[in-house]
Amino acid sequence: MTQTPATPTPMSATPTDLQDERLLRPTGFGGTVGASIRRVRGGDLGSLPVVVGLVVIWAVFEVLNSAFLTPGNLSDLLVQSAATGVISVGIVLVLLLGQIDLSVGSVAGLASAILGVLLVQYHWPEWLIIPAVVLAGVVIGLVYGFLFVRFGVPSFVITLAGLLSVLGLQLFVLGPLGTINLGFTSFITEFSLLLFVPPWLTYVLAAIAAVGYGATAYLSASKRRNAGLSAPSLAWTLIKAAILLVFMVVGSAYLNTSVTGGIGDSFVLLVVLVVIMNYALTRTKWGRSVFAVGGNVEAARRAGIRVNRVYVSVFVLCSAFAAMGGLLLAGNLGSASPSTGTTDTNLNAIAAAVIGGTSLFGGRGSAYSALLGIVVIQSISNGLGLLSLDSSVRYMVTGVVLLLAVIVDSLSRRSRTAHGRA
Amino acid sequence: MTLVSDVSPDKHVVVDPVLTMRGINKGFGAVQALTDIDLDIYPGEVVALVGDNGAGKSTLVKILAGVHPPDSGTVTFNDKKVSIPSPAASRELGIATVFQDLALCDNLDVVSNLFLGREIGAFSLDEVEMESRSWELLRQLSAKIPSVRIAVASLSGGQRQTVAIARSLIGEPTVVILDEPTAALGVAQTAEVLNLIERLRERGLGVLLISHNLADVQAVADRCVVLRLGRNNGVFRVAEVSYEEIIAAITGATDNVVTRRAAATSANNEETSK
Ligand SMILES: Nc1ncnc2c1ncn2[C@@H]1O[C@H](COP(=O)(O)OP(=O)(O)OP(=O)(O)O)[C@@H](O)[C@H]1O
Ligand SMILES: [Mg+2]
């Protein structure tokens, strides 16, 4: 397409992408802010509802019990979030495809059982156990992917069967031993429960994150400008990077004042996994095809995407994340037992993804929803625990919050249709 | 845009067809959608495929696009017998298809849809490059699309169609198949698409155009292949055939050997009945 005579040479200095006269041109600082507001009005809520929800939840619990927002408690809360949060990252992926995995709890339980047996009975070194357990998750994901692609069985049926079979496998692996204590000298236990990032390192990490964010935003903006496209104003980029920095430094400083806690290694692992998955989803060809398949499978197929590979890769990743979460779960409890992963792990992981803003309808969501969602759920659980309310209330409240999240999802979908963003 | 196409009778004697279909059959359960279909597409030629609703045009397109495999028959591409088991295989051969139902991902923006399956930079998408090229492409088609960063769901029918057409031009196709590309387009955009089709022909691509609009067919097509009830019902050299004759072949009103002219592969167009 090189032979068109009268291409660009744009009229005046208007960026190529803003030349249509019907566009409300978001130029400069005010324009960038205005565009964000319009986006939210149009039903493109992103993570706004969950952030608002989190603030409300924290405020309510702090009023009810002033121990809630103490550094020690928040530090615990983040450590408790890590295991289910990691599982939830995998759930986000399957939800993006418009599928579901109901067996992540069982897979996590199986992972903990394998860990217990290999560590305590066979005395494998832990550096070998970790990849072995993740590999078990990969194999389960491959089986799901194969069944889904080959026979076209709905994923909720496959994984419901998986829930039972894998639970059976978990009990089989544990065998007559029942509960296996890992002992607190195990690295996995220490990592998921006892290790915290040294304070100085938290600030270094915060600075790296903020500078990294600012630099990538700045570079991509200048690249856009050079290509004659519009770009967010420099001021706005700087402000966002500064807000990020202040938020992280203040947060770290506050958590670091806790005597026994701080920022847990396991929580940092969760954040790192979320950031990596966010990159994979938004900046790679694979991620683009995940969204495409979730939005319209047939269109994706006709665009030449190898749809089956996308499905298999996502089921594999989901089960692998579930296995990793299972390791953290066992580490948190210091043991592998027949009940590890059984109770509410499954539903919490799924609820976290949905509460965090990933649509159940497929094709819409973000890796960050796993992080935000699990913090919400863990806050509720932790807060109600402080009020010494038992699990009956906790289940009911979590259920209501999940319902609210799904309603927000459905409503914003409707609003998107009305505003033409379906 | 009047008819100025080259119709020198021996044009195709020297050139081999880029794509040949022979004896293609395709059934869906009880419905025999295509029976014994033959079709040739030459490089630098626009072939119009016409026929009534349900004649099997889109089914033929989907066979070439790798959406449905044919039940029997052969497809030859660049003198090699090929099978087209998947859309990816069709793309790799160099066949670009604009589907009648557009096949866009509503949740993705225009740029993502244009480059779907052909993104620039597998592990680090080059969004700036893709966006610039999108604008370039859309401007060529006089697309009236306000922003390429809005979800395709929010575009009008014609805008969506323009996106689907633009998408077929990304990559370097040798055959472009357009299934009713102008059905939803405005006057200016239709003219642009017809111009585009002529440009594709000048560049030596084979174009298969499906349209119910015989004015468009007469404006740009060199040859016109008629399907009726899933069977070949005549091939016409557009310059030498009247509107009425095509209509007759489409509707079957005068379905006899006299009106049937196999002009395509024969060097001599004066051949009448057999
Ligand atoms: N996926 C399918 N399953 C079953 N039958 C089908 C399918 N696709 C097409 N058909 C049938 O094949 C026949 C031809 O359909 P096709 O879509 O090819 O027609 P067409 O010529 O493109 O018509 P139109 O001008 O309306 O687009 C129709 O009778 C249709 O019912
Ligand atoms: Mg059709």
XYZ file of C-alpha atoms and ligand atoms in Angstrom:
728
model
C 0.000 0.000 0.000
C 2.749 2.447 -0.765
C 1.477 3.920 -3.937
C -1.145 6.306 -2.660
C -0.145 9.770 -3.655
C -1.854 11.918 -1.072
C -1.108 10.340 2.270
C -0.517 12.005 5.624
C 1.108 15.421 5.547
C -1.428 16.186 8.235
C -3.256 19.419 8.335
C -1.620 21.625 10.928
C -0.096 19.884 13.927
C -3.104 17.780 14.895
C -1.955 14.247 15.706
C -2.984 11.639 13.145
C -5.397 9.958 15.500
C -7.261 13.122 16.499
C -8.153 14.525 13.112
C -11.746 13.411 12.994
C -13.800 16.462 13.810
C -16.329 14.492 15.840
C -13.720 13.577 18.409
C -13.592 15.343 21.718
C -9.887 15.995 21.585
C -8.210 15.050 24.824
C -5.154 17.277 24.585
C -3.010 18.443 27.455
C -3.497 17.727 31.090
C -7.198 18.608 31.385
C -8.000 16.558 28.321
C -6.351 13.454 29.714
C -8.297 13.716 32.967
C -11.543 14.410 31.121
C -11.032 11.353 28.947
C -10.645 9.153 32.014
C -13.901 10.465 33.485
C -15.788 9.854 30.238
C -14.430 6.340 30.076
C -15.788 5.481 33.525
C -19.177 7.007 32.679
C -19.321 4.843 29.589
C -19.139 1.695 31.692
C -15.426 1.091 31.227
C -14.996 0.901 34.965
C -11.648 -0.815 35.111
C -10.566 -1.244 38.708
C -12.477 1.740 40.051
C -15.358 -0.112 41.787
C -13.043 -2.483 43.594
C -10.739 0.296 44.789
C -13.736 2.238 46.094
C -15.077 -0.949 47.674
C -11.760 -1.640 49.364
C -11.613 1.835 50.870
C -15.164 1.440 52.202
C -14.440 -2.002 53.655
C -11.271 -0.817 55.369
C -13.040 2.229 56.774
C -15.906 0.141 58.148
C -13.636 -2.415 59.809
C -11.419 0.293 61.244
C -14.450 1.921 62.818
C -15.642 -1.397 64.229
C -12.236 -2.421 65.536
C -9.247 -0.108 65.650
C -6.854 -3.054 65.466
C -7.743 -3.520 61.815
C -5.520 -0.901 60.245
C -2.522 -1.514 62.489
C 0.679 -2.315 60.580
C 0.849 -5.761 62.141
C -2.643 -6.707 61.023
C -2.254 -5.307 57.518
C 1.022 -7.159 57.226
C -0.732 -10.409 58.184
C -3.518 -9.631 55.768
C -1.129 -9.341 52.837
C 0.689 -12.545 53.769
C -2.642 -14.374 53.998
C -3.600 -13.047 50.563
C -0.652 -14.480 48.700
C -1.626 -18.145 48.288
C -5.184 -17.658 47.059
C -4.064 -14.598 45.100
C -1.620 -16.679 43.072
C -4.387 -19.188 42.338
C -6.646 -16.332 41.328
C -4.176 -15.133 38.683
C -4.836 -18.386 36.849
C -8.582 -17.925 37.254
C -8.317 -14.507 35.609
C -6.805 -16.171 32.565
C -9.560 -18.764 32.160
C -12.249 -16.144 32.759
C -10.734 -13.991 30.008
C -11.368 -16.895 27.654
C -14.950 -17.080 28.877
C -14.201 -20.400 30.586
C -13.949 -21.465 34.206
C -11.796 -23.773 36.293
C -13.624 -25.114 39.333
C -10.839 -27.458 40.360
C -8.104 -25.002 41.372
C -8.709 -25.729 45.057
C -8.222 -29.450 44.526
C -5.140 -28.856 42.404
C -3.723 -26.670 45.173
C -4.531 -29.423 47.662
C -2.840 -32.035 45.503
C 0.204 -29.768 45.211
C 0.415 -29.484 48.982
C 0.090 -33.248 49.355
C 2.877 -33.906 46.836
C 5.012 -31.357 48.636
C 4.402 -33.024 51.986
C 5.181 -36.520 50.772
C 8.269 -35.580 48.770
C 9.635 -33.429 51.551
C 8.909 -35.521 54.620
C 8.829 -39.083 53.270
C 11.294 -38.953 50.401
C 13.469 -36.087 51.633
C 13.727 -34.464 48.227
C 15.495 -31.110 48.199
C 13.020 -28.262 47.971
C 14.567 -26.736 44.848
C 13.551 -29.949 43.110
C 10.144 -30.261 44.759
C 8.947 -26.855 43.564
C 9.362 -27.543 39.834
C 8.037 -31.085 40.308
C 4.843 -29.800 41.897
C 4.376 -27.105 39.274
C 4.890 -29.787 36.642
C 2.067 -31.796 38.197
C -0.124 -28.714 37.730
C 0.998 -28.421 34.115
C 0.044 -32.044 33.462
C -3.434 -31.525 34.920
C -3.854 -28.410 32.772
C -2.782 -30.363 29.692
C -5.417 -32.990 30.423
C -8.121 -30.317 30.774
C -6.951 -28.578 27.632
C -6.934 -31.830 25.683
C -10.437 -32.794 26.845
C -11.763 -29.334 26.076
C -10.196 -29.046 22.642
C -10.708 -32.636 21.557
C -14.228 -33.310 22.777
C -15.570 -29.818 23.245
C -16.871 -30.619 26.715
C -17.769 -27.392 28.561
C -14.928 -26.396 30.852
C -17.113 -26.241 33.933
C -17.987 -29.914 33.521
C -14.396 -30.963 32.858
C -13.124 -29.078 35.856
C -16.002 -30.227 38.046
C -14.935 -33.770 37.263
C -11.397 -32.575 37.919
C -12.420 -31.178 41.291
C -13.477 -34.635 42.434
C -10.756 -36.666 40.741
C -7.929 -34.431 41.867
C -9.306 -34.349 45.394
C -9.258 -38.134 45.288
C -5.687 -38.001 44.050
C -4.789 -35.673 46.903
C -6.174 -38.126 49.474
C -4.419 -40.996 47.688
C -1.070 -39.219 47.774
C -1.431 -38.381 51.445
C -2.404 -42.001 52.018
C -2.674 -43.335 55.510
C -0.531 -40.502 56.850
C -3.351 -38.017 56.719
C -1.763 -34.782 57.812
C 1.931 -34.206 57.152
C 3.751 -31.520 59.109
C 6.288 -29.681 57.019
C 8.185 -28.307 59.975
C 9.020 -24.649 60.265
C 12.536 -25.062 58.978
C 11.298 -25.799 55.499
C 12.065 -23.028 53.005
C 8.544 -23.052 51.626
C 7.059 -22.494 55.070
C 9.521 -19.748 55.842
C 8.964 -18.093 52.503
C 5.207 -18.105 52.641
C 4.840 -17.212 56.307
C 7.930 -15.906 58.029
C 10.134 -14.084 55.553
C 9.671 -10.354 55.045
C 11.397 -8.012 52.671
C 14.003 -5.933 54.541
C 12.780 -2.335 54.941
C 15.529 -0.730 52.830
C 14.720 -3.097 49.993
C 11.032 -2.155 50.051
C 11.976 1.461 49.329
C 14.395 0.448 46.609
C 11.700 -1.711 45.003
C 9.172 1.124 45.277
C 11.601 3.507 43.600
C 12.405 1.002 40.847
C 8.706 0.420 40.205
C 7.845 4.127 40.060
C 10.829 5.063 37.906
C 10.204 2.065 35.671
C 6.576 3.046 35.269
C 7.392 6.688 34.607
C 10.168 5.856 32.167
C 8.129 3.393 30.091
C 5.191 5.804 30.007
C 7.497 8.652 28.981
C 9.258 6.617 26.301
C 6.063 5.317 24.786
C 4.601 8.848 24.817
C 7.575 10.302 22.989
C 7.551 7.422 20.537
C 3.898 8.171 19.823
C 4.615 11.856 19.360
C 7.429 11.110 16.941
C 5.066 8.947 14.924
C 2.608 11.835 14.745
C 0.118 10.330 17.189
C -1.395 11.912 20.256
C 0.129 11.109 23.628
C -0.799 11.748 27.241
C 0.720 14.939 28.587
C 4.060 14.737 30.355
C 2.615 16.344 33.457
C -0.020 13.642 33.768
C 2.581 10.899 33.394
C 4.773 12.480 36.062
C 1.852 12.901 38.420
C 0.857 9.272 38.039
C 4.413 8.071 38.655
C 4.688 10.362 41.679
C 1.378 9.125 43.116
C 2.564 5.556 42.657
C 5.855 6.323 44.388
C 4.266 8.136 47.327
C 1.660 5.418 47.744
C 4.225 2.655 47.774
C 6.752 4.435 49.991
C 4.148 5.496 52.548
C 2.575 2.042 52.488
C 5.931 0.306 52.930
C 7.015 2.692 55.661
C 3.769 2.085 57.527
C 3.989 -1.689 57.227
C 7.676 -1.639 58.157
C 6.854 -0.067 61.527
C 5.290 -3.369 62.516
C 7.554 -5.229 64.934
C 7.111 -8.734 63.621
C 5.905 -8.137 60.101
C 6.431 -5.889 57.124
C 5.888 -6.812 53.528
C 5.904 -10.574 53.181
C 8.044 -12.258 50.534
C 5.054 -14.267 49.446
C 3.025 -11.117 48.816
C 5.873 -9.700 46.737
C 5.845 -12.949 44.764
C 2.138 -12.444 44.093
C 2.724 -8.872 42.921
C 5.581 -9.952 40.662
C 3.470 -12.719 39.114
C 0.621 -10.272 38.544
C 2.923 -7.745 36.877
C 4.415 -10.428 34.632
C 0.982 -11.745 33.640
C -0.227 -8.220 33.009
C 2.659 -7.712 30.619
C 1.964 -11.022 28.911
C -1.717 -10.201 28.519
C -1.404 -6.643 27.296
C 1.897 -6.498 25.460
C 2.347 -9.851 23.717
C 0.802 -11.576 20.756
C -0.293 -14.423 23.012
C -2.150 -12.023 25.333
C -3.876 -10.386 22.408
C -5.082 -13.779 21.218
C -6.423 -14.599 24.698
C -8.614 -11.494 24.565
C -9.605 -12.228 20.976
C -10.681 -15.785 21.758
C -12.601 -14.570 24.808
C -14.348 -11.904 22.735
C -15.248 -13.932 19.651
C -13.795 -17.412 19.132
C -14.915 -17.726 15.544
C -13.433 -14.364 14.580
C -10.207 -15.290 16.303
C -10.102 -18.590 14.446
C -10.734 -16.911 11.109
C -7.991 -14.412 11.847
C -5.618 -17.373 11.769
C -5.157 -17.647 15.527
C -4.537 -21.223 16.603
C -7.405 -21.176 19.026
C -6.758 -24.627 20.457
C -3.256 -23.684 21.496
C -4.594 -20.630 23.285
C -7.093 -22.745 25.222
C -4.495 -25.348 26.172
C -1.923 -22.737 27.198
C -4.442 -21.037 29.464
C -5.639 -24.242 31.132
C -2.010 -25.216 31.701
C -1.134 -21.836 33.198
C -4.210 -21.892 35.417
C -3.388 -25.288 36.893
C 0.280 -24.329 37.248
C -0.691 -21.205 39.193
C -3.029 -23.340 41.291
C -0.143 -25.685 42.105
C 2.068 -22.745 43.068
C -0.716 -21.416 45.247
C -0.974 -24.849 46.834
C 2.688 -24.692 47.860
C 2.109 -21.322 49.522
C -1.060 -22.614 51.141
C 0.785 -25.566 52.669
C 3.569 -23.225 53.724
C 1.072 -20.937 55.428
C -0.380 -23.806 57.424
C 2.959 -25.523 57.965
C 1.344 -28.764 56.912
C -0.315 -30.672 54.110
C -3.613 -32.177 55.128
C -6.628 -33.759 53.450
C -8.482 -30.488 53.936
C -5.848 -28.239 52.328
C -7.456 -26.458 49.411
C -10.857 -27.952 50.041
C -12.872 -25.472 52.043
C -13.226 -22.054 50.478
C -9.990 -21.803 48.475
C -11.753 -22.549 45.239
C -14.532 -20.071 45.602
C -12.298 -17.390 47.073
C -9.951 -17.618 44.109
C -12.806 -17.346 41.636
C -14.557 -14.650 43.629
C -11.344 -12.637 43.838
C -10.975 -12.518 40.066
C -14.573 -11.419 39.594
C -14.570 -8.929 42.463
C -11.359 -7.512 41.033
C -13.213 -6.675 37.842
C -12.603 -9.528 35.409
C -15.781 -10.215 33.509
C -17.470 -13.595 33.701
C -18.525 -13.085 30.103
C -15.004 -13.362 28.733
C -12.721 -11.017 26.852
C -12.561 -8.321 29.503
C -10.415 -8.029 32.590
C -6.890 -7.641 33.841
C -4.277 -9.513 35.822
C -4.531 -6.849 38.505
C -8.037 -7.968 39.362
C -6.561 -11.049 41.053
C -4.498 -8.842 43.347
C -7.220 -6.332 44.153
C -9.905 -8.976 44.539
C -7.968 -11.164 46.915
C -7.087 -8.188 49.108
C -10.804 -7.369 49.341
C -11.731 -10.930 50.258
C -8.912 -11.291 52.743
C -9.822 -7.941 54.305
C -13.363 -9.141 54.899
C -12.173 -12.428 56.311
C -9.550 -10.793 58.485
C -11.849 -7.999 59.679
C -14.630 -10.356 60.639
C -12.058 -12.523 62.400
C -10.998 -9.535 64.497
C -14.630 -9.015 65.462
C -14.599 -12.672 66.518
C -17.482 -13.453 64.227
C -17.355 -17.019 63.080
C -17.142 -18.383 59.591
C -20.920 -18.434 59.076
C -20.916 -14.637 58.893
C -17.747 -14.608 56.849
C -19.238 -16.845 54.183
C -22.390 -14.786 54.014
C -20.551 -11.479 53.726
C -18.126 -12.801 51.106
C -21.098 -14.192 49.196
C -22.844 -10.828 49.206
C -19.670 -9.040 48.064
C -19.263 -11.534 45.235
C -22.866 -10.964 44.241
C -22.286 -7.202 44.250
C -19.240 -7.646 42.042
C -21.181 -9.736 39.557
C -23.968 -7.171 39.512
C -21.433 -4.421 38.824
C -20.024 -6.576 36.030
C -23.433 -7.113 34.454
C -24.485 -3.491 34.848
C -21.287 -2.141 33.349
C -21.733 -4.552 30.491
C -25.162 -3.103 29.897
C -23.840 0.419 30.146
C -21.093 -0.431 27.703
C -23.690 -1.641 25.238
C -25.622 1.599 25.668
C -22.470 3.651 25.206
C -21.242 1.490 22.370
C -18.333 -0.182 24.055
C -19.749 -3.684 24.355
C -15.857 4.752 -12.918
C -16.748 3.396 -16.279
C -15.759 0.122 -17.705
C -12.263 0.305 -19.051
C -11.073 -3.119 -18.122
C -8.789 -5.013 -20.365
C -10.666 -7.756 -22.163
C -8.191 -8.805 -24.774
C -9.479 -12.262 -25.616
C -6.187 -14.085 -25.358
C -5.180 -12.524 -22.092
C -5.434 -15.751 -20.216
C -3.745 -17.951 -22.695
C -0.343 -17.003 -21.423
C -1.156 -16.661 -17.737
C -1.956 -19.628 -15.532
C -4.683 -19.223 -12.967
C -3.403 -18.512 -9.483
C -6.256 -20.471 -7.995
C -8.346 -23.246 -9.460
C -11.247 -25.158 -7.968
C -12.507 -28.297 -9.632
C -15.523 -30.424 -8.802
C -16.082 -28.919 -5.375
C -18.931 -30.463 -3.364
C -20.084 -29.385 0.033
C -23.130 -30.484 1.983
C -24.514 -29.448 5.341
C -26.589 -32.362 6.521
C -29.509 -32.605 4.150
C -28.624 -29.415 2.269
C -26.243 -29.826 -0.651
C -24.837 -26.298 -0.593
C -22.367 -26.763 -3.455
C -22.426 -29.332 -6.267
C -19.542 -29.842 -8.660
C -18.318 -26.280 -8.651
C -15.488 -25.130 -10.928
C -13.814 -21.773 -10.501
C -10.642 -20.122 -11.773
C -9.029 -16.968 -10.515
C -6.267 -15.422 -12.607
C -3.675 -12.985 -11.348
C -4.558 -9.406 -12.201
C -8.196 -10.265 -12.677
C -11.376 -9.443 -10.824
C -13.869 -12.280 -10.801
C -17.366 -11.515 -9.641
C -19.287 -14.339 -8.031
C -23.001 -13.707 -8.199
C -26.096 -15.657 -7.360
C -29.298 -15.445 -5.411
C -29.520 -15.705 -1.649
C -28.493 -19.145 -0.543
C -26.829 -19.922 -3.859
C -23.714 -21.035 -2.014
C -21.426 -18.050 -2.538
C -20.386 -17.641 1.073
C -19.931 -21.390 1.408
C -17.502 -21.306 -1.510
C -15.666 -18.438 0.137
C -15.448 -20.326 3.400
C -13.906 -23.311 1.644
C -11.182 -21.079 0.254
C -10.765 -19.388 3.629
C -10.292 -22.694 5.426
C -13.430 -22.329 7.523
C -15.146 -25.416 6.078
C -13.326 -28.240 4.325
C -14.961 -29.344 1.053
C -16.507 -32.831 0.920
C -14.764 -33.533 -2.374
C -13.009 -31.728 -5.188
C -9.605 -30.183 -5.632
C -8.143 -26.776 -5.021
C -4.985 -25.826 -6.900
C -2.978 -22.819 -5.839
C -0.029 -21.661 -7.946
C -0.078 -24.996 -9.798
C 0.127 -26.979 -6.589
C -2.698 -29.059 -5.248
C -3.439 -27.789 -1.770
C -5.741 -28.569 1.097
C -6.937 -25.700 3.221
C -7.760 -27.262 6.583
C -7.721 -24.084 8.654
C -7.976 -20.297 8.311
C -4.318 -20.114 9.265
C -3.446 -22.357 6.306
C -5.480 -20.154 3.981
C -3.639 -17.077 5.196
C -0.292 -18.748 4.767
C -1.118 -19.528 1.144
C -1.724 -15.814 0.647
C -5.502 -15.776 0.540
C -7.060 -12.849 2.384
C -10.782 -12.993 3.043
C -13.370 -10.446 4.058
C -16.274 -12.437 5.426
C -19.891 -11.508 4.943
C -20.379 -11.593 8.703
C -17.146 -9.603 9.127
C -15.721 -11.774 11.922
C -14.407 -8.989 14.134
C -13.710 -9.165 17.857
C -16.083 -6.669 19.425
C -14.110 -6.329 22.636
C -10.894 -5.320 20.878
C -10.102 -1.938 19.403
C -9.682 -1.212 15.714
C -5.899 -1.563 15.716
C -6.026 -4.922 17.486
C -8.620 -6.189 15.044
C -6.675 -5.023 12.005
C -3.522 -6.777 13.154
C -5.182 -9.764 14.794
C -3.038 -12.822 14.146
C -0.390 -10.645 12.481
C 0.745 -8.456 15.331
C 4.054 -6.667 14.962
C 6.454 -7.827 17.677
C 5.403 -11.121 19.244
C 6.834 -10.552 22.709
C 6.646 -6.791 22.755
C 3.831 -5.465 20.612
C 4.751 -2.362 18.659
C 1.508 -0.469 19.211
C 2.810 2.776 17.730
C 3.809 1.162 14.461
C 0.525 -0.732 14.269
C -1.504 2.378 14.989
C 0.342 4.451 12.385
C -0.125 1.774 9.762
C -3.796 1.459 10.686
C -4.352 5.144 10.041
C -2.496 4.940 6.748
C -4.592 2.018 5.627
C -7.884 3.469 6.764
C -7.165 6.774 5.086
C -6.640 4.976 1.788
C -10.126 3.599 2.124
C -11.503 7.048 3.060
C -12.673 5.421 6.252
C -14.749 7.642 8.464
C -13.521 6.197 11.738
C -13.050 8.771 14.494
C -10.590 6.786 16.597
C -8.734 3.522 16.171
C -8.524 3.069 19.906
C -12.221 2.457 20.454
C -13.760 -0.986 20.609
C -15.065 -2.238 17.295
C -18.463 -2.757 18.954
C -18.963 0.980 18.973
C -18.531 1.393 15.218
C -21.341 1.678 12.701
C -22.045 -1.177 10.281
C -20.181 0.486 7.435
C -17.243 1.399 9.634
C -17.003 -2.214 10.741
C -17.065 -3.290 7.124
C -14.249 -0.886 6.328
C -12.213 -2.348 9.171
C -12.814 -5.854 7.837
C -11.714 -4.809 4.355
C -8.659 -2.983 5.655
C -7.706 -6.076 7.575
C -7.511 -8.182 4.445
C -4.841 -5.861 3.059
C -2.430 -6.344 5.935
C 0.074 -8.976 5.053
C 0.859 -9.516 1.403
C -2.010 -11.512 -0.097
C -1.967 -12.847 -3.639
C -5.696 -13.502 -3.727
C -8.243 -11.273 -2.034
C -11.784 -12.529 -1.464
C -14.462 -9.992 -0.646
C -17.867 -11.345 0.391
C -20.335 -8.497 -0.166
C -17.817 -5.841 0.845
C -19.932 -2.857 -0.116
C -23.257 -4.017 1.292
C -23.229 -1.515 4.140
C -21.047 1.206 2.697
C -21.831 4.805 1.877
C -21.464 6.243 -1.619
C -17.941 7.544 -1.165
C -16.748 4.448 0.655
C -18.215 2.151 -1.998
C -16.368 4.094 -4.665
C -13.177 3.800 -2.620
C -13.589 0.056 -2.307
C -14.129 -0.247 -6.042
C -11.030 1.888 -6.601
C -9.192 -0.332 -4.197
C -10.274 -3.428 -6.091
C -8.932 -1.889 -9.283
C -5.657 -1.068 -7.556
C -5.396 -4.653 -6.360
C -5.890 -5.832 -9.924
C -3.208 -3.456 -11.171
C -0.832 -4.924 -8.656
C -1.451 -8.338 -10.153
C -3.572 -9.799 -7.378
C -6.451 -12.103 -8.033
C -9.714 -10.715 -6.650
C -12.911 -12.639 -6.019
C -15.755 -10.206 -5.477
C -19.146 -11.294 -4.269
C -21.890 -8.775 -4.711
C -25.598 -8.492 -5.273
C -25.029 -5.092 -6.818
C -24.660 -5.740 -10.538
C -23.691 -2.130 -11.160
C -20.616 -2.684 -8.994
C -19.944 -5.960 -10.749
C -20.125 -4.352 -14.154
C -17.934 -1.493 -12.986
C -14.952 -3.499 -11.796
C -15.213 -7.175 -12.682
C -13.548 -8.794 -15.687
C -15.441 -12.027 -15.428
C -18.641 -12.950 -13.771
C -19.299 -16.443 -12.413
C -22.902 -17.269 -11.693
C -23.980 -19.773 -9.065
C -27.508 -21.023 -8.915
C -28.751 -23.415 -6.242
C -25.229 -24.546 -5.512
C -24.239 -25.230 -9.130
C -22.258 -23.349 -11.760
C -24.717 -21.537 -13.949
C -22.494 -19.816 -16.464
C -19.385 -17.728 -16.762
C -19.505 -14.399 -18.545
C -16.974 -11.898 -19.744
C -18.482 -8.781 -18.189
C -17.649 -6.491 -21.090
C -19.629 -8.629 -23.485
C -22.688 -9.466 -21.549
C -25.783 -7.482 -20.773
C -27.290 -6.881 -17.411
C -30.319 -8.916 -18.422
C -28.282 -11.935 -19.350
C -26.645 -12.038 -15.936
C -30.001 -11.652 -14.249
C -31.366 -14.464 -16.333
C -28.527 -16.747 -15.259
C -28.929 -15.800 -11.609
C -32.651 -16.382 -11.527
C -32.615 -19.276 -13.964
C -35.340 -17.700 -16.053
C -33.668 -18.731 -19.287
C -31.575 -21.552 -18.081
C -30.405 -23.001 -21.346
C -27.213 -23.631 -23.211
C -27.591 -20.672 -25.486
C -27.303 -18.122 -22.734
C -24.540 -20.045 -21.084
C -21.219 -18.814 -22.260
C -18.097 -20.384 -20.992
C -15.942 -17.430 -21.766
C -13.434 -17.765 -19.023
C -10.922 -20.346 -20.019
C -11.614 -20.333 -23.711
C -9.537 -18.121 -25.917
C -12.418 -17.491 -28.224
C -15.510 -15.839 -26.878
C -17.587 -16.455 -29.946
C -18.241 -20.023 -28.979
C -21.948 -20.527 -28.522
C -23.654 -23.817 -27.886
C -22.218 -27.229 -27.370
N -22.977 -23.631 8.588
C -24.028 -24.072 7.869
N -24.783 -25.079 8.321
C -25.832 -25.540 7.595
N -26.188 -25.037 6.405
C -25.488 -24.016 5.898
C -24.372 -23.474 6.603
N -23.847 -22.473 5.860
C -24.617 -22.399 4.752
N -25.602 -23.314 4.766
C -26.586 -23.524 3.713
O -25.915 -23.517 2.482
C -26.650 -22.819 1.508
C -25.792 -21.743 0.887
O -25.514 -20.739 1.861
P -24.540 -19.531 1.576
O -24.358 -18.807 2.840
O -23.324 -20.031 0.907
O -25.388 -18.631 0.571
P -25.000 -17.261 -0.139
O -24.933 -17.532 -1.579
O -23.815 -16.677 0.482
O -26.277 -16.368 0.152
P -26.397 -14.801 0.514
O -26.490 -14.080 -0.758
O -27.691 -14.729 1.257
O -25.236 -14.426 1.347
C -27.892 -22.282 2.209
O -28.972 -23.114 1.878
C -27.581 -22.405 3.658
O -28.731 -22.713 4.388
Mg -23.392 -15.027 1.557
